[in-house]
Amino acid sequence: MIPSLPLSNGRAMPQLGLGVYLVSDVAVCEASVLTALEAGYRLLDTAVLYRNERAVGRGIRASGVPRDDVFVTTKLWPSQFRYEKAARAIDGCLERLGTGTIDLLLLHQPVGDIRGAWRALEDAVDAGKVRSIGVSNFTVADLDPLLADARIAPAVNQVELHPYWQQPDLLPYLARHDIVAEAWYPLAHGSKKLLAEPVIATAAAAHGKSAAQVVLRWHLQRGFVAIPKSTDPAHILANLELFDFELTDAEMAGIDALGTDRPMMRVPRWAMAAGMPLMPVHPLP
Ligand SMILES: NC(=O)c1ccc[n+]([C@@H]2O[C@H](COP(=O)([O-])OP(=O)(O)OC[C@H]3O[C@@H](n4cnc5c(N)ncnc54)[C@H](OP(=O)(O)O)[C@@H]3O)[C@@H](O)[C@H]2O)c1
């Protein structure tokens, strides 16, 4: 059973889910969603940008898992951020997913008409189209004006977060404002360097687990939501096997100590505004 984290609006969100970024083959996407739900996942993370919302919806319906037991997240892209555009875009997400009310809708990047888009999200909550709303890739400087202006506060901020990049400025701010930290790149995009780190390999051996399982367990114990992506059924199943062991304080501290002073991915603001796909500016290890 996957634990849930409470959201500031009184709802709850599963702490582990399946991400489907770059899963552009819709048959593979649908099959991965189905595998995940059959294994026990209950959180799915898609976005307009990923162009696979229809496949996610088909996978959910094919699974036979009751809709209310599944938590679906999608995200609007900055090119959709004016109020009217965002309102129309939300209807587009609802139509493509075909699964009724969206559990969590995020603004994907902190650029463009954030204020207008946020009003559209708030109105979608009022209209029963969306249950919870949040943001992605927002820094403290992006969150300050949004929090000052919002009628409904963001419940979640989905950001790059893994042992190499632990968001030292952002995490205390999120905790102060009761915003859940959701980790994208939870496995540092499958970084072989991270999975071979001696502190992780040692913990994996001690618990009879894989390095990926140790990293995901670290996320859970830090109190983050993690959404590892996989299209490999063996990985999808393994990434759920996190609830029969616990990392010790020393193991957690050893993984904490891997933190560096910069993210792996830095998306230039001009690229976000231009609607360009995410691109790494640092080579991925
Ligand atoms: N909001 C944003 O701006 C943003 C940006 C990036 C990502 N995201 C979200 O975060 C999700 C996760 O990010 P991500 O996919 O880039 O990175 P990730 O989950 O950190 O890493 C995915 C990589 O790890 C591999 N992997 C998965 N499980 C594994 C295991 N047990 N052992 C070894 N390798 C394993 C996958 O390969 P296989 O498929 O072969 O298993 C894939 O290459 C995305 O799908 C998306 O939903 C959001």
XYZ file of C-alpha atoms in Angstrom, residues 100-214:
115
model
C -13.403 12.974 -15.451
C -12.185 15.459 -12.872
C -8.405 15.986 -12.957
C -6.860 15.299 -9.551
C -3.953 17.730 -9.869
C -3.317 20.359 -12.520
C 0.033 22.157 -12.592
C 1.438 25.184 -14.378
C 4.432 23.502 -16.037
C 6.876 26.443 -16.065
C 7.078 29.801 -14.236
C 6.841 32.084 -17.288
C 4.132 33.894 -19.219
C 0.781 35.048 -17.852
C 0.958 33.075 -14.623
C -1.664 35.259 -12.963
C -4.223 34.701 -15.729
C -3.519 30.995 -15.899
C -3.763 30.631 -12.131
C -7.193 32.306 -12.135
C -8.295 29.775 -14.754
C -7.059 26.945 -12.513
C -8.891 28.394 -9.510
C -12.085 28.710 -11.534
C -11.666 25.117 -12.749
C -11.561 24.003 -9.107
C -14.776 25.929 -8.438
C -16.365 24.332 -11.521
C -15.446 20.822 -10.331
C -13.125 20.190 -13.295
C -9.995 19.939 -11.143
C -9.519 18.860 -7.507
C -6.110 20.336 -6.641
C -3.836 22.853 -8.331
C -0.144 23.488 -8.174
C 2.975 24.526 -10.028
C 6.147 23.075 -11.462
C 9.667 24.464 -11.633
C 8.719 27.497 -9.526
C 11.508 29.078 -7.498
C 11.007 31.043 -4.298
C 10.988 34.230 -6.393
C 8.246 32.770 -8.595
C 6.171 31.555 -5.651
C 6.203 34.784 -3.632
C 3.978 36.801 -6.022
C 1.720 33.821 -6.707
C 1.103 33.205 -3.010
C 0.439 36.903 -2.438
C -2.201 36.937 -5.158
C -3.753 33.461 -5.116
C -7.287 32.776 -3.923
C -6.365 29.058 -3.776
C -2.777 28.369 -2.733
C -0.700 25.900 -4.767
C -0.752 22.483 -3.104
C 2.298 21.058 -4.897
C 5.507 22.232 -6.571
C 6.967 19.615 -8.915
C 10.686 20.293 -9.316
C 13.950 18.593 -10.150
C 14.854 16.774 -6.956
C 17.246 13.868 -6.353
C 20.343 13.167 -4.249
C 22.580 15.302 -6.506
C 20.171 18.287 -6.423
C 18.264 18.766 -3.189
C 16.850 22.270 -3.755
C 18.465 23.823 -0.653
C 16.679 27.195 -0.991
C 13.295 25.910 -2.077
C 12.560 23.028 0.310
C 12.397 25.062 3.557
C 10.129 27.587 1.791
C 7.796 24.831 0.584
C 7.630 23.372 4.095
C 6.799 26.808 5.562
C 3.968 27.281 3.069
C 2.572 23.749 3.315
C 3.384 22.961 -0.326
C 4.264 19.342 -1.121
C 7.595 18.842 -2.905
C 7.207 16.460 -5.820
C 10.408 15.110 -7.367
C 10.934 14.987 -11.079
C 14.127 13.226 -12.139
C 13.814 11.201 -8.893
C 16.469 8.820 -10.252
C 18.445 11.728 -11.723
C 17.071 10.635 -15.117
C 18.483 7.140 -14.585
C 21.998 8.480 -13.983
C 24.430 5.548 -13.937
C 26.819 7.650 -11.863
C 24.196 8.137 -9.145
C 23.182 4.478 -9.122
C 26.863 3.497 -8.732
C 27.573 5.870 -5.819
C 29.288 3.779 -3.111
C 26.963 5.042 -0.352
C 23.952 3.929 -2.396
C 25.500 0.631 -3.482
C 26.421 -0.150 0.135
C 22.896 0.568 1.360
C 21.474 -1.517 -1.490
C 23.642 -4.480 -0.525
C 22.749 -4.099 3.162
C 19.013 -4.217 2.455
C 19.044 -6.671 -0.469
C 17.647 -3.941 -2.734
C 18.737 -2.283 -5.992
C 20.382 1.131 -6.107
C 17.240 2.584 -7.736
C 15.106 1.254 -4.900
C 17.435 2.851 -2.354
